[in-house]
Short mmCIF file of C-alpha atoms and ligand atoms in Angstrom, two decimals:
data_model
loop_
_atom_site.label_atom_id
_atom_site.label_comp_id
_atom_site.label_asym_id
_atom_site.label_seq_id
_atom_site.Cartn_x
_atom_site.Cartn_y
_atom_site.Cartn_z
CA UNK A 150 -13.44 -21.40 3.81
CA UNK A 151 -15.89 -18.50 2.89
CA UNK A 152 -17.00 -18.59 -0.42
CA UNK A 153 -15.44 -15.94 -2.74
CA UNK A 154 -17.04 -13.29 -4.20
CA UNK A 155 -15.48 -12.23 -6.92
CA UNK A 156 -14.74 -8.47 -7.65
CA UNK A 157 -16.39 -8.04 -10.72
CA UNK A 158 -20.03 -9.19 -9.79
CA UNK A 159 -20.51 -7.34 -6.51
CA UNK A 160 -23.63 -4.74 -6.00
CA UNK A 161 -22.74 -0.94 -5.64
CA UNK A 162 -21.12 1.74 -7.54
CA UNK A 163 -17.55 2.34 -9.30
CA UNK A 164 -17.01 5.84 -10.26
CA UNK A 165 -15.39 6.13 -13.48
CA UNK A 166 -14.39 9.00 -15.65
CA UNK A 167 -16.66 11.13 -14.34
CA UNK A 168 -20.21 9.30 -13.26
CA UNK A 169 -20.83 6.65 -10.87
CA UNK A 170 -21.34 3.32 -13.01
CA UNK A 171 -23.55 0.25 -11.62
CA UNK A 172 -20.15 -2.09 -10.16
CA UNK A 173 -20.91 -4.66 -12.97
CA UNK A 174 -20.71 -2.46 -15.60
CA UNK A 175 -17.94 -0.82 -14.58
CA UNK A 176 -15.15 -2.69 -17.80
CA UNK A 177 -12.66 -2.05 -19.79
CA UNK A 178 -11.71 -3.16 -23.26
CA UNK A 179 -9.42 -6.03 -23.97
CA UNK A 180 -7.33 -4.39 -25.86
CA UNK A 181 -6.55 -1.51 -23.21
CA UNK A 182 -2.93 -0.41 -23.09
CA UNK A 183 -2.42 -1.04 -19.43
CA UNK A 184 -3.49 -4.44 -19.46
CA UNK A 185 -0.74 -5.70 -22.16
CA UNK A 186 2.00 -2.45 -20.98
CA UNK A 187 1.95 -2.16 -17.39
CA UNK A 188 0.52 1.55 -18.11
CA UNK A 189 -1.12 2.01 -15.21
CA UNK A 190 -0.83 3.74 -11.45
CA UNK A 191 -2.89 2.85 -8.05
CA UNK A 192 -3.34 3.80 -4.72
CA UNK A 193 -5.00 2.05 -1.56
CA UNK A 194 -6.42 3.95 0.76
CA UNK A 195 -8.76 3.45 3.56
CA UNK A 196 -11.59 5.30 5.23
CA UNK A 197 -12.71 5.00 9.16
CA UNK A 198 -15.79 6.35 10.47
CA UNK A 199 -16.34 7.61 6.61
CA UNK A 200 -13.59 10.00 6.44
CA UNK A 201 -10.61 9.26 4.41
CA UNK A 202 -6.71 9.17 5.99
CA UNK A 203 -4.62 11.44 4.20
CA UNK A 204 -6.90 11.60 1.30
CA UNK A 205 -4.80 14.59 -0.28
CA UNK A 206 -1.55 12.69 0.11
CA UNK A 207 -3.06 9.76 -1.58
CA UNK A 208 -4.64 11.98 -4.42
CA UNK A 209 -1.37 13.67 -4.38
CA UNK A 210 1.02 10.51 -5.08
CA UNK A 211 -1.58 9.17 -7.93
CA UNK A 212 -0.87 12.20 -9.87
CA UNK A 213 2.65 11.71 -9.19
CA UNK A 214 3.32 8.48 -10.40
CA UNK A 215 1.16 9.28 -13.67
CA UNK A 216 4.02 11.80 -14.07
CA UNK A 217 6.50 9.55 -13.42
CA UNK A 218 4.86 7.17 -16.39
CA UNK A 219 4.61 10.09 -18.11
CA UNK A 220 1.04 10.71 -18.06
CA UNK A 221 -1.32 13.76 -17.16
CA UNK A 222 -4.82 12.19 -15.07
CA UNK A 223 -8.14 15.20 -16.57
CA UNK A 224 -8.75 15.64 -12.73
CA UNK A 225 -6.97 17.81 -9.98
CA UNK A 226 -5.93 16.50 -6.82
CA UNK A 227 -9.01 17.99 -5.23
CA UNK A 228 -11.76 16.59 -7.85
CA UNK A 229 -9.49 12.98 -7.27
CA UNK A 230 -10.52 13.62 -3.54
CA UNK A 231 -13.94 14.48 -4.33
CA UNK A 232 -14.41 12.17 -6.45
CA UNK A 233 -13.01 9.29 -3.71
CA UNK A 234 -15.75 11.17 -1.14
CA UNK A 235 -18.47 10.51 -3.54
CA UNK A 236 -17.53 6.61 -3.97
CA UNK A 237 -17.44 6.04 -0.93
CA UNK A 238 -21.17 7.79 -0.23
CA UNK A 239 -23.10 6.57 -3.30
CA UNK A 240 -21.47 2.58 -1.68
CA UNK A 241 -23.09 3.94 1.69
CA UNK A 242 -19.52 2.96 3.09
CA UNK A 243 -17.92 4.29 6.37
CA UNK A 244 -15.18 2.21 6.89
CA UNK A 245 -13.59 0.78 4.15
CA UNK A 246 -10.72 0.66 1.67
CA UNK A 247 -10.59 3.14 -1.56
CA UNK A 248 -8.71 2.06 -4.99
CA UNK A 249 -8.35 4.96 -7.23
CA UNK A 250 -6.76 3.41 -10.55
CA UNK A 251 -5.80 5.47 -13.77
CA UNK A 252 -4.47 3.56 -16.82
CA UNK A 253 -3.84 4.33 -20.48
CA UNK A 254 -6.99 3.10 -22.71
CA UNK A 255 -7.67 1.56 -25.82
CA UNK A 256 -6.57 4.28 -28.60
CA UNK A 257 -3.32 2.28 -29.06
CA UNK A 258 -2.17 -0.99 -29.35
CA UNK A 259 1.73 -1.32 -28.80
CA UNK A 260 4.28 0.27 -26.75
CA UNK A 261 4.01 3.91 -27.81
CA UNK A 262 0.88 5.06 -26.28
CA UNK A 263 0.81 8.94 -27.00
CA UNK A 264 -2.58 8.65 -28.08
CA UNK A 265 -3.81 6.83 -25.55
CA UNK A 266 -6.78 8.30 -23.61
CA UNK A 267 -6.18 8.83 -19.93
CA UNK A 268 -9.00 6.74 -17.68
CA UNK A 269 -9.45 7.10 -13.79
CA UNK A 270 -12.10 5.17 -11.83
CA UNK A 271 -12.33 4.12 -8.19
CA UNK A 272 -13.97 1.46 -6.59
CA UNK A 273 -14.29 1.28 -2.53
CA UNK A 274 -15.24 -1.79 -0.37
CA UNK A 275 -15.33 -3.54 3.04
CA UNK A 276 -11.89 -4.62 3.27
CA UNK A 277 -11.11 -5.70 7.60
CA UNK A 278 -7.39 -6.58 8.97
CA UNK A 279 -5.10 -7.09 6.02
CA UNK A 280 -3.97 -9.80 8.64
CA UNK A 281 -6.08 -11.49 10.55
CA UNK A 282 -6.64 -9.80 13.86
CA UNK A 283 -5.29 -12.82 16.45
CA UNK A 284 -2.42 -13.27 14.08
CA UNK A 285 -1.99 -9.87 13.92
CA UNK A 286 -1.25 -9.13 17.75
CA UNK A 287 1.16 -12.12 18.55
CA UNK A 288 3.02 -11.15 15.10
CA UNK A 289 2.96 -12.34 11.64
CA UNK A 290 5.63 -14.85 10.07
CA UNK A 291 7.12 -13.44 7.19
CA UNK A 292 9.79 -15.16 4.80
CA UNK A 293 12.32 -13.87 2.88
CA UNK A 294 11.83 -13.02 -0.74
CA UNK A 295 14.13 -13.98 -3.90
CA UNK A 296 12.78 -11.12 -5.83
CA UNK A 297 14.64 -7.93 -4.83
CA UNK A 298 13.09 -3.94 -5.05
CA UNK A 299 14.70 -2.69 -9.09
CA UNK A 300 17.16 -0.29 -9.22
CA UNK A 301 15.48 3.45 -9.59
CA UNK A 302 17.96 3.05 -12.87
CA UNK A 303 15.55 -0.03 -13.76
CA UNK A 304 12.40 1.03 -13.03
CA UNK A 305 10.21 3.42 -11.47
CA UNK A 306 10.58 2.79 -8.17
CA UNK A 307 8.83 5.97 -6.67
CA UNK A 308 5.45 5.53 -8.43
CA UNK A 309 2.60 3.52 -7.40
CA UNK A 310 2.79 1.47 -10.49
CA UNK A 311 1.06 -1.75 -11.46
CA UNK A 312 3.91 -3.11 -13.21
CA UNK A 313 6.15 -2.77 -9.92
CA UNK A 314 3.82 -5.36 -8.06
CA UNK A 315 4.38 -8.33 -10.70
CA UNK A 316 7.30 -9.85 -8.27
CA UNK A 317 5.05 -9.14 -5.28
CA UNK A 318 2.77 -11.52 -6.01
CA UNK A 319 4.94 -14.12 -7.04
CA UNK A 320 6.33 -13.48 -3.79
CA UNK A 321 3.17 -13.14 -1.60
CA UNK A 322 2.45 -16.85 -2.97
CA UNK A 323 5.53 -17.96 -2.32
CA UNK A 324 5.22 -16.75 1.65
CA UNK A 325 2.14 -18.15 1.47
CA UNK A 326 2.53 -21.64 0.29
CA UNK A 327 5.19 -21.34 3.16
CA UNK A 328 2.32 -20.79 5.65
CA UNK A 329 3.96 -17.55 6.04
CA UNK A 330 2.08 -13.83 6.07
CA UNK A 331 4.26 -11.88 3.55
CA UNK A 332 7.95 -11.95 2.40
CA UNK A 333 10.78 -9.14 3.02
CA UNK A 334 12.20 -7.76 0.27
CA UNK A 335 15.89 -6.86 -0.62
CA UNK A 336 16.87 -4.31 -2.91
CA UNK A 337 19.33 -4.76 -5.46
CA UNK A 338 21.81 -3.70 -3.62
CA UNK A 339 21.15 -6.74 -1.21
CA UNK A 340 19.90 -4.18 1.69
CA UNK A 341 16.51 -4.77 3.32
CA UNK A 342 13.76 -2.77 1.36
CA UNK A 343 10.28 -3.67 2.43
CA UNK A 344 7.85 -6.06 2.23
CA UNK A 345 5.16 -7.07 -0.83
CA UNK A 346 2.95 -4.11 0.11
CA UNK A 347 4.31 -2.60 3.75
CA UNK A 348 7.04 -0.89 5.04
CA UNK A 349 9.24 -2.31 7.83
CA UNK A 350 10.65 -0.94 11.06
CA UNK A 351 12.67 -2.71 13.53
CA UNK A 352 13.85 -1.89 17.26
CA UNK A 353 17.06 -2.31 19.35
CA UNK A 354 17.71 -1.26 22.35
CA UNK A 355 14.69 1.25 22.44
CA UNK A 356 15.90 3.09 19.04
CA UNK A 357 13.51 2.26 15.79
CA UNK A 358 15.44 1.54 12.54
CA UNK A 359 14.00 1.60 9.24
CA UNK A 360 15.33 1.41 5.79
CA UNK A 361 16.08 4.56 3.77
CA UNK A 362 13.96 4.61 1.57
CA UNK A 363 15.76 5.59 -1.76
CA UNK A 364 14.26 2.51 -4.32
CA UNK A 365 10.82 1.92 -2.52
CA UNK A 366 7.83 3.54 -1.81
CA UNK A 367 8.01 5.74 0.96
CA UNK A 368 4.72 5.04 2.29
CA UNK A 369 1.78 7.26 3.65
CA UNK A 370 1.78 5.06 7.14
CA UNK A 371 5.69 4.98 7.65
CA UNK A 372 5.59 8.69 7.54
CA UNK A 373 2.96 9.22 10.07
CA UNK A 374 4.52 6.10 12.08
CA UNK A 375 7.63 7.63 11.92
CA UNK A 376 6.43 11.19 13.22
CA UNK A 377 4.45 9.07 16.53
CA UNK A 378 7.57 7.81 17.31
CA UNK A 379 9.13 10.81 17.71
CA UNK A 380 5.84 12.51 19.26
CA UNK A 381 6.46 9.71 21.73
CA UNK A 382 10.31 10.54 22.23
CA UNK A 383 11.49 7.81 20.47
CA UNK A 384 14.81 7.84 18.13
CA UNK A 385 14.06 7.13 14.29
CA UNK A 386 17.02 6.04 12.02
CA UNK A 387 16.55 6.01 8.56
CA UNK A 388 19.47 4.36 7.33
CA UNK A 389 20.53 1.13 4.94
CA UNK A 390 20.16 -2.34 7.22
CA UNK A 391 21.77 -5.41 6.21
CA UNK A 392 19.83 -8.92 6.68
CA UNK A 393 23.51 -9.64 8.72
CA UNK A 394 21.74 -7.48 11.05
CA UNK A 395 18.42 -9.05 11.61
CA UNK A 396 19.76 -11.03 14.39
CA UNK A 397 20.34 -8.14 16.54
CA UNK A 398 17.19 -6.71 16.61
CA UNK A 399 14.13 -7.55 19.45
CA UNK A 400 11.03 -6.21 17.64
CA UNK A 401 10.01 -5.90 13.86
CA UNK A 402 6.29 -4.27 12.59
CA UNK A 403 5.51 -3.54 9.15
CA UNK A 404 3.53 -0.70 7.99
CA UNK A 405 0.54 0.36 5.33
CA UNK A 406 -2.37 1.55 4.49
CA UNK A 407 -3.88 -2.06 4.07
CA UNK A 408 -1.30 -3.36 7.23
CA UNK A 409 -1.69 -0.45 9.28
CA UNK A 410 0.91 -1.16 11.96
CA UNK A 411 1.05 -5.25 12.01
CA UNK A 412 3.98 -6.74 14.09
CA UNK A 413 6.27 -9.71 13.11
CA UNK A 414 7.21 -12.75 14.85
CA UNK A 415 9.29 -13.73 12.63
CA UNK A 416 11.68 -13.10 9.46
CA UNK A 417 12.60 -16.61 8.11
CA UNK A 418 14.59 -18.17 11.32
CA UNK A 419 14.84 -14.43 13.34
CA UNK A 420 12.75 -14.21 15.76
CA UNK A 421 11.19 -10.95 17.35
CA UNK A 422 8.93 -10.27 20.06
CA UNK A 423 6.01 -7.60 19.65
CA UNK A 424 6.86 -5.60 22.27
CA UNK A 425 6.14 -1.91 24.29
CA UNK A 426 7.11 -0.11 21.19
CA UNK A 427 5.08 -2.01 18.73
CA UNK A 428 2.31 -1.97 20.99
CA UNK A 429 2.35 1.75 21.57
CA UNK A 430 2.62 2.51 17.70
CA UNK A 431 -0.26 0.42 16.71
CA UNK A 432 -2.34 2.25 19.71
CA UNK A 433 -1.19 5.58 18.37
CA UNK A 434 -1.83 5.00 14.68
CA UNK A 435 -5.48 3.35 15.45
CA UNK A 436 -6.19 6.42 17.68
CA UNK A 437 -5.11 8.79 14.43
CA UNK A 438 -7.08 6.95 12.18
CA UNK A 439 -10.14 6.47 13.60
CA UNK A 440 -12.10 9.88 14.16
CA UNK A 441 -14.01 8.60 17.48
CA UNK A 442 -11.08 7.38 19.16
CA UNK A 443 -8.67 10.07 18.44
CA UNK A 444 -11.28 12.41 20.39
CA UNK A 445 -11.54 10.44 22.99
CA UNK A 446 -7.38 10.15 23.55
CA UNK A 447 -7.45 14.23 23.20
N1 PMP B 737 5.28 -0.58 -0.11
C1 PMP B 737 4.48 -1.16 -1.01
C2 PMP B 737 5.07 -2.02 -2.07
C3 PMP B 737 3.09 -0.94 -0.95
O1 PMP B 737 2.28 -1.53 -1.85
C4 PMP B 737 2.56 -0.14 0.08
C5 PMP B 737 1.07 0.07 0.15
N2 PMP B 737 0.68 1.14 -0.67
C6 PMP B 737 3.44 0.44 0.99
C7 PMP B 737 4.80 0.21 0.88
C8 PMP B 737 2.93 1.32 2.09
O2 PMP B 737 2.44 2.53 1.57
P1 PMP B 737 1.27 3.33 2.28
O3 PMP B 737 1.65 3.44 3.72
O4 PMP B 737 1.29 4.65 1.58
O5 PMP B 737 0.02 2.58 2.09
#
């Protein structure tokens, strides 16, 4: 196995508050609200051929979900974009992923946090296939989780928040130490959700099918999936789907900014084979995303 190298001790630049900061000296305190309270809201973006996909959308949600945790980020949407640009360029990046992060500081210590200051830095780096690429294009194995999505009467289920990934990881490991890619998701209703950072679609009988989704993220890449499947002609249903339904359906791919479009083999013991329509929607979104391509298809 490669060796690791960690996150912290990596050459480049993290932008933060304001100024690009040497990557090593780019900390926080230990006593910083988010760390203990959750208080904190991400996004993950990427960039190909050094432009960034949907960067608006992406700026757009971060200041949403500080909202939602009831906090205001200094910056606009368009200095967060700017500020994403210039990460990117000072890491001489073109193709990468992006991390914008806000969080409550240090001002506080305990649950109330009015006085908190308000922090946002962004880090970008070389980040390939979420899954790796061979695995990628016969499907990935993906098990089914015990955690299931909160209730939006639980938690805040439409913001990017750090706090909402806690069971995803427990559940990524869990997949994993089951040899398995990722783990699906139920919400607490018991209906199909999404997985530990992707959306899901599945097919039958040449109609897509993908969950409503109403206690999830609605993510950047199932939106523009879901509008090339209907560029293409295809039928989208947003709707709830049971797991008593999995068995009835003949292809599954997940989506995300990290996933892209990534098909599945296999949900626990359903099996699915990546078919035309998987194959066509990873074509189209790869065309979209990267610059180059997408003026070549024109
Ligand atoms: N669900 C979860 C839990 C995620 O973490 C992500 C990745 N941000 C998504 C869905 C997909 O969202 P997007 O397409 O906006 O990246």
């Amino acid at each position: 196995m490669a060796e690791i190298v960690p996150f912290h001790d990596r050459d480049g630049f993290i932008w933060m508050d304001g100024q690009l900061v040497p990557w090593r000296e780019a900390n926080i305190h230990i006593l910083t609200h988010a760390l203990h309270y959750g208080s904190a809201v991400f996004e993950g973006e990427r960039a190909y051929g050094g432009e960034i996909f949907k960067l608006t959308e992406h700026s757009q949600r971060l200041v949403d979900s500080a909202h939602i945790l009831e906090f205001e980020l200094p910056q606009s949407v368009a200095e967060i974009d700017q500020a994403c640009r210039e990460t990117i360029a000072a890491n001489k990046l073109t193709d990468c992923y992006v991390r914008p992060i806000a969080w409550r500081g240090s001002e506080q210590m305990g649950v109330s946090a009015q006085k908190t200051r308000i922090h946002l830095a962004i880090a970008a780096w070389d980040w390939g296939s979420y899954f790796p690429m061979e695995e990628r294009l016969k499907g990935i194995r993906i098990g089914l989780a015990k955690y299931r999505r909160p209730d939006p009467a639980t938690a805040p289920t439409k913001a990017k928040a750090a706090g909402l990934y806690m069971i995803c990881t427990v559940e990524k490991h869990r997949a994993e130490r089951a040899g398995l890619a990722d783990a699906l998701m139920l919400d607490y209703r018991g209906r199909i959700a999404e997985c530990t950072g992707a959306n899901i679609f599945l097919v039958k009988d040449g109609v897509i099918h993908t969950p409503d989704p109403d206690c999830f993220l609605d993510g950047i890449t199932r939106r523009t999936v879901i509008a090339l499947a209907k560029k293409r002609g295809y039928e989208v249903r947003e709707r709830a789907i049971l797991p008593d339904e999995l068995a009835t359906f003949s292809e599954c791919f997940i989506t995300g900014t990290a996933a892209e479009v990534t098909p599945v083999s296999a949900i626990g013991d359903f099996t699915f084979k990546p078919g035309q329509i998987s194959e066509a929607l990873l074509g189209d979104y790869m065309s979209l995303v990267q610059p180059d391509k997408k003026l070549a298809a024109e």
